[in-house]
Each structure stands twice: as structure tokens, then as C-alpha cells.
Amino acid sequence: MSMFDISERAEKYRAQLLEFMDSHVYPAEAVYDEQMRAAGDPHFQPPVLEELKAEAQRRGLWNLFHPYAEWGPGLTNLEYAPLAEIMGRSHLAPEACNCNAPDTGNMEVFTLFGTDEHKEKYLKPLLAGTIRSAFAMTEPAVASSDATNVELSMVRDGDEYILNGRKWFASNALHPNCTVLIVMGKTDPDAAPHRQQSMMVVPIDAPGVTVLRGLPVFGYQDREGHAEIDFANVRVPLKDVLKGEGEGFAISQARLGPGRIHHCMRAIGMAERALELMCRRASTRITFGKPIAANANIQDWIAEARIDIEMIRLLTLKAAYLMDTVGNKEARTEIAAIKVAAPNIALKIVDRAIQVHGGAGVTDDFPLAMAWAHLRTLRLADGPDEVHKRTLARQELRKYRDVKAGN
Ligand SMILES: Cc1cc2nc3c(=O)[nH]c(=O)nc-3n(C[C@H](O)[C@H](O)[C@H](O)COP(=O)(O)OP(=O)(O)OC[C@H]3O[C@@H](n4cnc5c(N)ncnc54)[C@H](O)[C@@H]3O)c2cc1C
């Protein structure tokens, strides 16, 4: 199958998902805002979201991300791309369909590296959407975009490890249903740089784990929360070390590939929605005797948005196709490229849509301000732009490593 074809089953899901968005998800956005306002707690789990989850499950629009048929529909990355894009159009849809970060990445980790006990205790309820999980790698004290710096200490003591250190930006850790953390830390400071880290499964209520605060994002407290967490003499039994000591880096590479491209797929959906809102608003508001859309510069923005969206979609599909055909590792330069391109381009389109909306664009009457804040964080989360560009540049330069000065 070429990257331009959409399979019959993906087409079926696509049609069903579009219908679900129109009939349930978009109408739920205003209800969600109302319920959140009434609750007065940014980390409240509003009933409307649970209703959406039940409806998505009833319709079979559930766990579509999961690549293993045993645990989900077993779609390829190429098949999942148009579906994640549709979910990206509303901030409610990914969790409604149990396809939200970071749970998807954590579910993949439990699937690939979890023990039978982890699968029973965490994977199954995660797949059922009854619990949530967080991934704690980044630390306030060290530059964590270079993961070899991560230094939360994990010291062996008999048949346990003792964890001490501080994490932050653990997304989802303030979700009321969050029960488990996957924590990356240093087990052996003397090993080779990529063998020093391990990943461990830590219940969020384990003695010594303290969730200190939720970090705001441009003033927003995201519902799932981005937590700063302290670990003080937290005891983790050996059986909760994922894959084995020293395997943390290998697991994070396996985890972050799919997670990154899913973010990009959803970013395209956000860009599409912003373009739609921009066109609708520009067609109906009149200034100086004509619709805003009649101005050449606005038409230029609209045309550029369409061109840019088509370009990032093609690059996403190419990366997805390569992940399916030659593997995540071999597709890493394409994943790096789209991880830079998609958030930046979507951000530009959302920014222009905000401009066309005038003051309304920065309020919460439209989903644009929140989309902008989210997309801006995507230039940092799962690796800052510069780190992905470094991967790309090194790959390009490798082709010329025999070239000497003056040649
Ligand atoms: C909303 C949000 C959610 C997040 N969720 C999670 C999560 O769930 N779990 C988790 O563990 N982390 C999470 N993160 C953290 C995120 O992954 C890190 O912020 C990111 O990896 C950068 O690490 P750092 O903040 O330590 O920046 P640093 O490593 O201190 O880097 C700072 C800046 O230096 C620049 N830089 C770095 N290397 C180079 C280079 N080689 N060349 C040029 N410039 C360079 C980049 O611009 C970078 O942004 C989240 C972040 C945000 C904002």
C-alpha cells in the first residue's frame, strides 16, 4: 500500500469519527467549559468527558492508536494518521477516545516492557480508560533535553531501589485518576552514557512521592496538570524495573517515536480547524465596506495555510509510512523533521487565525488561544526544536564527513 492510499478499515473509522465529532464532541466543548467553570478546580474530571468516553467506547472509537491487535484495532501508523488528525481538532477528543498523550506512550511501554503484573494492574485499566498515568523524565536541576543528564538517583538496596530526586513537567500527574508514574533515573553513574539510566514503575501514592504543584502553561492550568514531583527515599522493588537496569534510554527511544508523530498528526487537525475558523470569520466580518476575506493579505494567509498544511501532512504520512515499513529507528530523521515542522507551522496558522478574529481570538470564546498555548509547548515537549534539528543536521553532515577544508 502506498502512503497515498487509505485502507478500507481506516476509511470506515474516519467516517465514524467525523460523525462522532459533529454529533458529540464539538457540542460538548461549551458544556465542558461550563462544568469546569462551575467546579472551580482546574484538575476536575467533568461528567461530560466521561459521557464522551462511554459514547466513544460504545461506537468502537477507542484505543485506535494501539499498534498491537491484541490490545486495540492494530492500525498502522499510516492508518492512524488521518484519525489522530481528526481527534486533534478538539482538545476533548483525544481523551474521549483514549488516545491522549502521555497515556498512549505509557500503554505502549507497558505492552512492550511490562510484566504480567504491570499489564493486569496498569495496562488493562489504562486501556479501559479508568486510570491515568504520567511519565517523569524531565528534571528542574539539569538540562533534560539531553536525557543523559537526567540524575534522579536510583540506588540498589537488597531487592529494592531507593529513589531520590526531583522531576517536573510530568503531564497527567494531577489528573484525578492518575495512579502510576513511569520514572526515569540514574542507576549507574559509571556506566556508558546510554546505559546509566533505568525506568521504574512507581505508584503515585508510594511513600516518599510528593506532588508539589501543577506548573502553569502561559497562565493556564491544564486539566491533566504538569506536575513538579519530589522523590524522597521512595522504595521500588526490583520487579518494577522496566526491561532491566540500564535500559531506560532504549525504552525512551522506543516510547518517544510514536508519541512524537501522534502530536504532529493532532497538530495538523488543530491547524485545519484554525483555517476553517479563519475562513468563516473573515467571510462574515465587514470592515471598510467589504468582508475581511476580500483583502489580498488575508487571502494570502489562507492560501499559505492550505499549502503549509498539505506539506506537513505529506511529511507526516511519509514518516508514518517509514515507521510501518522500515521501523521507528530508521524513520528517526523523518520523525525529527516533522516534529519541528508540524508544531511551528500549525502555530503560525493558529496565530493568523487569532489575528483575523481580532480581540475575540485571544479569549476563550474560540479554541484558538488554548490551541496556540498548547502548540507553543510542543516546540519544547518531547524534545525542543533545536535538539531535533541537531539530529537532522548530523545526519546530513555524515554524508560529507570525508570532505576536508578546501575541497
Ligand atoms: C507542556 C509541557 C509538557 C511536558 N510534559 C512532559 C512529560 O510528561 N514528561 C517529561 O518528562 N517531560 C515533559 N516536558 C518537558 C520537556 O520534555 C522538556 O522541557 C524538554 O525536553 C526540554 O528540556 P528542558 O526544559 O530541561 O530544557 P533544556 O535542556 O534546559 O534546554 C533549554 C533550551 O536549550 C536549547 N538547546 C538544547 N540543546 C541545544 C542544542 N544542542 N543546540 C541548540 N540549542 C539547544 C533548546 O532551545 C532548549 O529549549 C513537558 C514540557 C512542557 C512544556
Tab-separated table of C-alpha atoms in Angstrom, residues 2-407:
chain	number	residue	atom	x	y	z
A	2	SER	CA	1.416	3.402	-0.878
A	3	MET	CA	1.409	6.306	1.545
A	4	PHE	CA	-1.334	7.925	-0.543
A	5	ASP	CA	-3.833	5.127	-0.051
A	6	ILE	CA	-6.234	4.930	2.842
A	7	SER	CA	-7.262	1.398	3.778
A	8	GLU	CA	-10.867	0.319	3.912
A	9	ARG	CA	-10.847	-0.059	7.710
A	10	ALA	CA	-9.172	3.342	8.228
A	11	GLU	CA	-11.769	4.909	5.933
A	12	LYS	CA	-14.523	3.304	7.997
A	13	TYR	CA	-13.080	4.670	11.249
A	14	ARG	CA	-12.568	8.063	9.610
A	15	ALA	CA	-16.224	8.370	8.624
A	16	GLN	CA	-17.380	7.226	12.077
A	17	LEU	CA	-15.009	9.590	13.833
A	18	LEU	CA	-16.131	12.573	11.749
A	19	GLU	CA	-19.706	11.770	12.660
A	20	PHE	CA	-18.832	11.433	16.368
A	21	MET	CA	-17.037	14.800	16.307
A	22	ASP	CA	-20.074	16.541	14.788
A	23	SER	CA	-22.746	14.838	16.872
A	24	HIS	CA	-20.978	14.718	20.247
A	25	VAL	CA	-17.517	16.270	20.593
A	26	TYR	CA	-17.959	19.821	19.246
A	27	PRO	CA	-21.311	20.265	21.061
A	28	ALA	CA	-19.597	19.081	24.292
A	29	GLU	CA	-16.989	21.861	24.206
A	30	ALA	CA	-19.310	24.540	25.629
A	31	VAL	CA	-20.711	22.092	28.201
A	32	TYR	CA	-17.149	21.246	29.229
A	33	ASP	CA	-16.308	24.941	29.730
A	34	GLU	CA	-19.435	25.383	31.822
A	35	GLN	CA	-18.742	22.339	34.021
A	36	MET	CA	-15.104	23.342	34.537
A	37	ARG	CA	-16.108	26.888	35.465
A	38	ALA	CA	-18.715	25.606	37.924
A	39	ALA	CA	-16.250	23.182	39.534
A	40	GLY	CA	-13.650	25.901	40.100
A	41	ASP	CA	-10.915	23.229	40.129
A	42	PRO	CA	-8.623	23.115	37.081
A	43	HIS	CA	-7.990	19.381	37.570
A	44	PHE	CA	-11.648	18.399	37.886
A	45	GLN	CA	-12.799	15.490	35.702
A	46	PRO	CA	-16.079	16.820	34.278
A	47	PRO	CA	-19.002	14.420	33.732
A	48	VAL	CA	-19.282	15.457	30.074
A	49	LEU	CA	-15.879	13.914	29.382
A	50	GLU	CA	-16.880	10.623	30.997
A	51	GLU	CA	-20.034	10.668	28.856
A	52	LEU	CA	-17.936	11.209	25.728
A	53	LYS	CA	-15.649	8.337	26.742
A	54	ALA	CA	-18.617	5.996	27.173
A	55	GLU	CA	-20.044	7.013	23.794
A	56	ALA	CA	-16.684	6.606	22.005
A	57	GLN	CA	-16.288	3.175	23.563
A	58	ARG	CA	-19.808	2.198	22.534
A	59	ARG	CA	-19.002	3.205	18.958
A	60	GLY	CA	-15.691	1.326	18.888
A	61	LEU	CA	-13.729	4.577	18.527
A	62	TRP	CA	-11.452	3.554	21.348
A	63	ASN	CA	-7.680	2.891	21.626
A	64	LEU	CA	-7.311	3.459	17.892
A	65	PHE	CA	-3.648	4.360	18.461
A	66	HIS	CA	-2.637	0.924	19.746
A	67	PRO	CA	-0.468	-0.800	17.136
A	68	TYR	CA	-0.914	-4.298	18.588
A	69	ALA	CA	-4.084	-6.118	17.575
A	70	GLU	CA	-4.202	-7.931	20.906
A	71	TRP	CA	-4.868	-4.637	22.687
A	72	GLY	CA	-6.567	-2.419	20.128
A	73	PRO	CA	-7.653	-2.394	16.493
A	74	GLY	CA	-3.997	-2.814	15.435
A	75	LEU	CA	-3.908	0.038	12.935
A	76	THR	CA	-0.650	1.005	11.241
A	77	ASN	CA	0.779	4.489	11.763
A	78	LEU	CA	-0.342	5.348	8.244
A	79	GLU	CA	-3.901	4.261	9.035
A	80	TYR	CA	-3.907	6.087	12.352
A	81	ALA	CA	-2.638	9.406	10.895
A	82	PRO	CA	-5.952	10.710	9.489
A	83	LEU	CA	-7.768	9.574	12.641
A	84	ALA	CA	-5.392	11.321	15.058
A	85	GLU	CA	-5.671	14.394	12.864
A	86	ILE	CA	-9.444	14.442	13.313
A	87	MET	CA	-9.096	13.979	17.082
A	88	GLY	CA	-6.618	16.868	17.152
A	89	ARG	CA	-9.402	19.243	16.083
A	90	SER	CA	-10.845	19.323	19.606
A	91	HIS	CA	-8.972	19.263	22.901
A	92	LEU	CA	-11.634	16.858	24.198
A	93	ALA	CA	-11.392	14.172	21.525
A	94	PRO	CA	-8.036	12.519	22.345
A	95	GLU	CA	-9.033	11.638	25.921
A	96	ALA	CA	-12.615	10.888	24.852
A	97	CYS	CA	-11.203	8.197	22.534
A	98	ASN	CA	-8.468	7.079	24.974
A	99	CYS	CA	-5.806	8.242	22.536
A	100	ASN	CA	-4.234	11.059	24.574
A	101	ALA	CA	-0.605	11.661	25.494
A	102	PRO	CA	1.100	10.614	27.676
A	103	ASP	CA	-1.136	7.599	28.374
A	104	THR	CA	-0.708	6.246	24.841
A	105	GLY	CA	3.096	6.199	25.170
A	106	ASN	CA	2.873	4.672	28.628
A	107	MET	CA	0.472	1.997	27.383
A	108	GLU	CA	2.971	1.124	24.657
A	109	VAL	CA	5.739	0.875	27.262
A	110	PHE	CA	3.633	-1.434	29.444
A	111	THR	CA	2.729	-3.509	26.382
A	112	LEU	CA	6.336	-3.903	25.261
A	113	PHE	CA	8.229	-3.991	28.547
A	114	GLY	CA	5.715	-4.559	31.354
A	115	THR	CA	5.431	-7.784	33.346
A	116	ASP	CA	2.174	-9.726	33.539
A	117	GLU	CA	1.531	-7.951	36.841
A	118	HIS	CA	2.045	-4.500	35.220
A	119	LYS	CA	-0.312	-5.472	32.441
A	120	GLU	CA	-3.024	-6.535	34.890
A	121	LYS	CA	-2.591	-3.638	37.291
A	122	TYR	CA	-1.897	-0.787	34.874
A	123	LEU	CA	-2.188	-1.653	31.191
A	124	LYS	CA	-5.701	-3.092	31.348
A	125	PRO	CA	-7.233	-0.206	33.344
A	126	LEU	CA	-5.372	2.284	31.141
A	127	LEU	CA	-6.834	0.637	28.061
A	128	ALA	CA	-10.242	0.740	29.747
A	129	GLY	CA	-9.745	4.448	30.479
A	130	THR	CA	-10.391	4.011	34.199
A	131	ILE	CA	-6.939	5.143	35.368
A	132	ARG	CA	-4.377	7.629	34.015
A	133	SER	CA	-0.569	7.668	34.104
A	134	ALA	CA	2.358	10.075	33.867
A	135	PHE	CA	5.893	9.903	32.508
A	136	ALA	CA	8.566	11.572	34.633
A	137	MET	CA	11.848	12.179	32.857
A	138	THR	CA	12.497	15.951	32.892
A	139	GLU	CA	14.196	17.485	35.942
A	140	PRO	CA	14.363	21.114	37.056
A	141	ALA	CA	18.028	20.922	38.057
A	142	VAL	CA	19.539	19.665	34.782
A	143	ALA	CA	19.148	20.391	31.058
A	144	SER	CA	16.884	17.454	30.331
A	145	SER	CA	16.701	17.878	26.552
A	146	ASP	CA	19.925	15.875	26.762
A	147	ALA	CA	18.445	12.849	28.530
A	148	THR	CA	21.869	11.576	29.580
A	149	ASN	CA	21.840	14.450	32.138
A	150	VAL	CA	18.841	13.048	33.996
A	151	GLU	CA	20.122	12.340	37.508
A	152	LEU	CA	17.348	11.302	39.925
A	153	SER	CA	19.238	8.660	41.866
A	154	MET	CA	18.145	5.038	41.918
A	155	VAL	CA	20.344	3.156	44.377
A	156	ARG	CA	20.119	-0.603	44.785
A	157	ASP	CA	19.441	-1.804	48.337
A	158	GLY	CA	18.858	-5.574	48.504
A	159	ASP	CA	15.840	-6.408	46.388
A	160	GLU	CA	14.748	-2.785	46.155
A	161	TYR	CA	15.923	0.505	44.686
A	162	ILE	CA	15.785	3.751	46.655
A	163	LEU	CA	14.809	6.818	44.607
A	164	ASN	CA	15.785	10.375	45.496
A	165	GLY	CA	15.391	13.436	43.315
A	166	ARG	CA	13.050	15.952	41.745
A	167	LYS	CA	11.043	15.809	38.498
A	168	TRP	CA	8.889	18.379	36.786
A	169	PHE	CA	6.545	18.663	33.845
A	170	ALA	CA	5.133	15.200	34.492
A	171	SER	CA	1.967	15.672	32.435
A	172	ASN	CA	-1.178	13.961	33.716
A	173	ALA	CA	0.115	13.603	37.284
A	174	LEU	CA	-2.633	15.954	38.534
A	175	HIS	CA	-5.382	14.097	36.725
A	176	PRO	CA	-7.697	12.830	39.485
A	177	ASN	CA	-7.484	9.307	38.023
A	178	CYS	CA	-3.682	9.205	37.796
A	179	THR	CA	-2.377	6.226	39.768
A	180	VAL	CA	1.025	5.436	38.279
A	181	LEU	CA	4.269	7.075	37.185
A	182	ILE	CA	6.949	5.756	34.862
A	183	VAL	CA	10.113	7.322	36.251
A	184	MET	CA	13.486	7.617	34.558
A	185	GLY	CA	16.571	7.946	36.741
A	186	LYS	CA	20.205	7.030	37.097
A	187	THR	CA	21.104	3.556	38.361
A	188	ASP	CA	24.780	3.534	37.407
A	189	PRO	CA	26.664	6.847	37.017
A	190	ASP	CA	29.779	4.902	35.956
A	191	ALA	CA	28.237	3.011	33.043
A	192	ALA	CA	28.467	4.118	29.387
A	193	PRO	CA	26.352	7.303	28.882
A	194	HIS	CA	23.372	5.477	27.351
A	195	ARG	CA	23.436	2.641	29.919
A	196	GLN	CA	23.301	4.768	33.078
A	197	GLN	CA	19.519	5.209	33.205
A	198	SER	CA	16.682	2.905	34.115
A	199	MET	CA	12.908	3.249	34.110
A	200	MET	CA	10.774	2.158	37.001
A	201	VAL	CA	7.074	1.845	37.679
A	202	VAL	CA	6.094	3.859	40.762
A	203	PRO	CA	2.555	4.146	42.169
A	204	ILE	CA	1.757	7.839	42.624
A	205	ASP	CA	0.782	7.155	46.266
A	206	ALA	CA	4.033	5.350	47.120
A	207	PRO	CA	5.555	6.604	50.397
A	208	GLY	CA	8.026	9.423	49.662
A	209	VAL	CA	6.334	10.605	46.435
A	210	THR	CA	5.031	14.171	46.830
A	211	VAL	CA	3.268	16.041	44.047
A	212	LEU	CA	4.339	19.588	44.855
A	213	ARG	CA	2.495	21.739	42.331
A	214	GLY	CA	0.997	22.000	38.873
A	215	LEU	CA	3.088	24.129	36.520
A	216	PRO	CA	1.077	26.696	34.605
A	217	VAL	CA	1.419	26.979	30.816
A	218	PHE	CA	1.114	30.635	29.801
A	219	GLY	CA	-1.129	31.032	32.817
A	220	TYR	CA	-3.325	28.023	32.004
A	221	GLN	CA	-3.549	25.161	34.464
A	222	ASP	CA	-4.092	22.312	32.018
A	223	ARG	CA	-6.694	19.878	33.265
A	224	GLU	CA	-4.305	16.910	33.291
A	225	GLY	CA	-1.631	19.059	35.009
A	226	HIS	CA	2.128	19.279	34.539
A	227	ALA	CA	3.469	18.333	37.934
A	228	GLU	CA	6.589	19.003	39.896
A	229	ILE	CA	7.202	15.878	41.978
A	230	ASP	CA	9.602	15.165	44.804
A	231	PHE	CA	11.007	11.680	45.441
A	232	ALA	CA	12.394	11.160	48.954
A	233	ASN	CA	13.642	7.646	49.753
A	234	VAL	CA	10.994	6.049	47.561
A	235	ARG	CA	11.400	2.259	47.645
A	236	VAL	CA	10.815	0.400	44.386
A	237	PRO	CA	11.010	-3.414	44.242
A	238	LEU	CA	13.266	-4.967	41.568
A	239	LYS	CA	10.251	-6.367	39.731
A	240	ASP	CA	9.181	-2.816	38.879
A	241	VAL	CA	12.309	-2.021	36.859
A	242	LEU	CA	11.183	-1.997	33.238
A	243	LYS	CA	13.141	-4.221	30.852
A	244	GLY	CA	16.147	-4.279	33.228
A	245	GLU	CA	18.751	-1.999	34.730
A	246	GLY	CA	20.413	0.329	32.229
A	247	GLU	CA	17.593	0.037	29.677
A	248	GLY	CA	15.998	3.442	30.357
A	249	PHE	CA	17.446	5.138	27.335
A	250	ALA	CA	16.428	2.337	24.986
A	251	ILE	CA	12.862	2.442	26.339
A	252	SER	CA	12.616	6.216	25.959
A	253	GLN	CA	13.702	5.949	22.336
A	254	ALA	CA	11.024	3.303	21.717
A	255	ARG	CA	8.409	5.393	23.519
A	256	LEU	CA	9.060	8.787	22.036
A	257	GLY	CA	8.911	7.936	18.298
A	258	PRO	CA	5.190	7.142	18.092
A	259	GLY	CA	4.383	9.774	20.746
A	260	ARG	CA	6.057	12.476	18.675
A	261	ILE	CA	4.321	11.676	15.438
A	262	HIS	CA	0.943	11.470	17.180
A	263	HIS	CA	1.478	15.037	18.428
A	264	CYS	CA	2.180	16.078	14.831
A	265	MET	CA	-0.927	14.367	13.483
A	266	ARG	CA	-3.059	16.187	16.060
A	267	ALA	CA	-1.283	19.490	15.334
A	268	ILE	CA	-2.425	19.188	11.713
A	269	GLY	CA	-6.002	18.792	12.945
A	270	MET	CA	-5.605	21.942	15.037
A	271	ALA	CA	-4.255	23.806	12.007
A	272	GLU	CA	-7.196	22.623	9.881
A	273	ARG	CA	-9.668	23.814	12.484
A	274	ALA	CA	-7.907	27.173	12.763
A	275	LEU	CA	-8.014	27.585	8.979
A	276	GLU	CA	-11.726	26.771	8.965
A	277	LEU	CA	-12.405	29.300	11.740
A	278	MET	CA	-10.248	31.896	9.967
A	279	CYS	CA	-12.215	31.474	6.707
A	280	ARG	CA	-15.591	31.588	8.443
A	281	ARG	CA	-14.756	34.702	10.448
A	282	ALA	CA	-13.072	36.517	7.566
A	283	SER	CA	-16.094	35.840	5.330
A	284	THR	CA	-18.640	37.277	7.756
A	285	ARG	CA	-16.977	40.336	9.398
A	286	ILE	CA	-17.061	43.557	7.404
A	287	THR	CA	-14.523	46.391	7.585
A	288	PHE	CA	-14.290	49.412	5.313
A	289	GLY	CA	-17.241	48.208	3.277
A	290	LYS	CA	-16.087	44.685	2.457
A	291	PRO	CA	-15.582	41.311	4.162
A	292	ILE	CA	-12.194	40.892	5.802
A	293	ALA	CA	-11.684	37.899	3.467
A	294	ALA	CA	-11.715	40.233	0.460
A	295	ASN	CA	-8.320	41.661	1.405
A	296	ALA	CA	-5.337	40.309	-0.504
A	297	ASN	CA	-3.165	39.784	2.595
A	298	ILE	CA	-5.877	37.692	4.278
A	299	GLN	CA	-6.269	35.599	1.125
A	300	ASP	CA	-2.503	35.203	1.125
A	301	TRP	CA	-2.652	33.817	4.708
A	302	ILE	CA	-5.469	31.464	3.753
A	303	ALA	CA	-3.622	30.183	0.677
A	304	GLU	CA	-0.366	29.775	2.591
A	305	ALA	CA	-2.180	27.898	5.344
A	306	ARG	CA	-3.598	25.439	2.822
A	307	ILE	CA	-0.173	24.942	1.182
A	308	ASP	CA	1.575	24.513	4.550
A	309	ILE	CA	-0.995	22.052	5.872
A	310	GLU	CA	-0.680	19.910	2.756
A	311	MET	CA	3.106	19.925	3.125
A	312	ILE	CA	3.180	18.890	6.775
A	313	ARG	CA	0.531	16.267	6.172
A	314	LEU	CA	2.640	14.719	3.416
A	315	LEU	CA	5.734	14.712	5.620
A	316	THR	CA	3.739	13.145	8.458
A	317	LEU	CA	2.448	10.436	6.146
A	318	LYS	CA	5.951	9.774	4.855
A	319	ALA	CA	7.287	9.404	8.411
A	320	ALA	CA	4.323	7.157	9.319
A	321	TYR	CA	4.873	5.055	6.197
A	322	LEU	CA	8.559	4.605	7.031
A	323	MET	CA	7.740	3.691	10.649
A	324	ASP	CA	5.410	0.998	9.316
A	325	THR	CA	7.743	-0.329	6.642
A	326	VAL	CA	11.316	0.045	7.926
A	327	GLY	CA	10.761	0.739	11.635
A	328	ASN	CA	10.741	3.600	14.125
A	329	LYS	CA	14.513	3.709	14.418
A	330	GLU	CA	15.124	4.018	10.690
A	331	ALA	CA	12.388	6.668	10.447
A	332	ARG	CA	14.017	8.847	13.121
A	333	THR	CA	15.178	11.641	10.819
A	334	GLU	CA	11.720	11.960	9.266
A	335	ILE	CA	10.170	11.910	12.757
A	336	ALA	CA	12.636	14.632	13.831
A	337	ALA	CA	11.786	16.692	10.732
A	338	ILE	CA	8.036	16.549	11.232
A	339	LYS	CA	8.383	17.155	14.987
A	340	VAL	CA	9.960	20.518	14.087
A	341	ALA	CA	7.746	21.353	11.108
A	342	ALA	CA	4.246	20.479	12.330
A	343	PRO	CA	4.106	22.475	15.605
A	344	ASN	CA	5.804	25.518	14.025
A	345	ILE	CA	3.528	25.600	11.004
A	346	ALA	CA	0.371	24.897	12.994
A	347	LEU	CA	1.406	27.651	15.399
A	348	LYS	CA	1.761	30.153	12.536
A	349	ILE	CA	-1.674	29.252	11.184
A	350	VAL	CA	-3.337	29.486	14.606
A	351	ASP	CA	-1.611	32.820	15.179
A	352	ARG	CA	-3.001	34.218	11.935
A	353	ALA	CA	-6.444	32.848	12.732
A	354	ILE	CA	-6.246	34.687	16.079
A	355	GLN	CA	-5.317	37.883	14.217
A	356	VAL	CA	-8.300	37.546	11.883
A	357	HIS	CA	-10.593	37.101	14.910
A	358	GLY	CA	-9.415	40.366	16.432
A	359	GLY	CA	-9.808	40.553	20.205
A	360	ALA	CA	-12.123	37.543	20.206
A	361	GLY	CA	-9.188	35.411	19.096
A	362	VAL	CA	-7.382	35.681	22.406
A	363	THR	CA	-10.449	34.931	24.543
A	364	ASP	CA	-11.805	31.511	25.375
A	365	ASP	CA	-14.896	32.093	23.196
A	366	PHE	CA	-12.864	30.371	20.459
A	367	PRO	CA	-10.485	27.416	20.834
A	368	LEU	CA	-7.620	29.378	19.256
A	369	ALA	CA	-5.862	30.844	22.296
A	370	MET	CA	-5.737	27.469	24.028
A	371	ALA	CA	-4.551	25.804	20.804
A	372	TRP	CA	-1.790	28.388	20.494
A	373	ALA	CA	-0.611	27.792	24.058
A	374	HIS	CA	-0.637	24.048	23.523
A	375	LEU	CA	1.191	24.198	20.186
A	376	ARG	CA	3.814	26.525	21.609
A	377	THR	CA	4.625	23.945	24.290
A	378	LEU	CA	5.009	21.302	21.579
A	379	ARG	CA	8.111	23.139	20.376
A	380	LEU	CA	9.601	22.024	23.722
A	381	ALA	CA	7.803	18.882	24.866
A	382	ASP	CA	9.114	15.567	23.520
A	383	GLY	CA	12.322	17.333	22.568
A	384	PRO	CA	12.883	21.017	21.713
A	385	ASP	CA	13.155	22.046	18.047
A	386	GLU	CA	16.908	22.552	18.328
A	387	VAL	CA	17.543	19.003	19.506
A	388	HIS	CA	15.593	17.535	16.575
A	389	LYS	CA	17.408	19.875	14.188
A	390	ARG	CA	20.666	18.648	15.668
A	391	THR	CA	19.658	15.074	14.785
A	392	LEU	CA	18.808	16.151	11.248
A	393	ALA	CA	21.950	18.211	10.737
A	394	ARG	CA	24.210	15.435	11.993
A	395	GLN	CA	22.540	13.010	9.608
A	396	GLU	CA	23.088	15.402	6.680
A	397	LEU	CA	26.678	16.194	7.653
A	398	ARG	CA	27.507	12.498	7.949
A	399	LYS	CA	27.228	12.308	4.161
A	400	TYR	CA	30.141	14.744	3.870
A	401	ARG	CA	32.370	13.566	6.659
A	402	ASP	CA	35.202	12.802	4.210
A	403	VAL	CA	35.135	16.348	2.864
A	404	LYS	CA	38.184	18.253	4.126
A	405	ALA	CA	38.617	22.002	4.342
A	406	GLY	CA	39.435	23.426	0.919
A	407	ASN	CA	37.793	20.554	-1.052
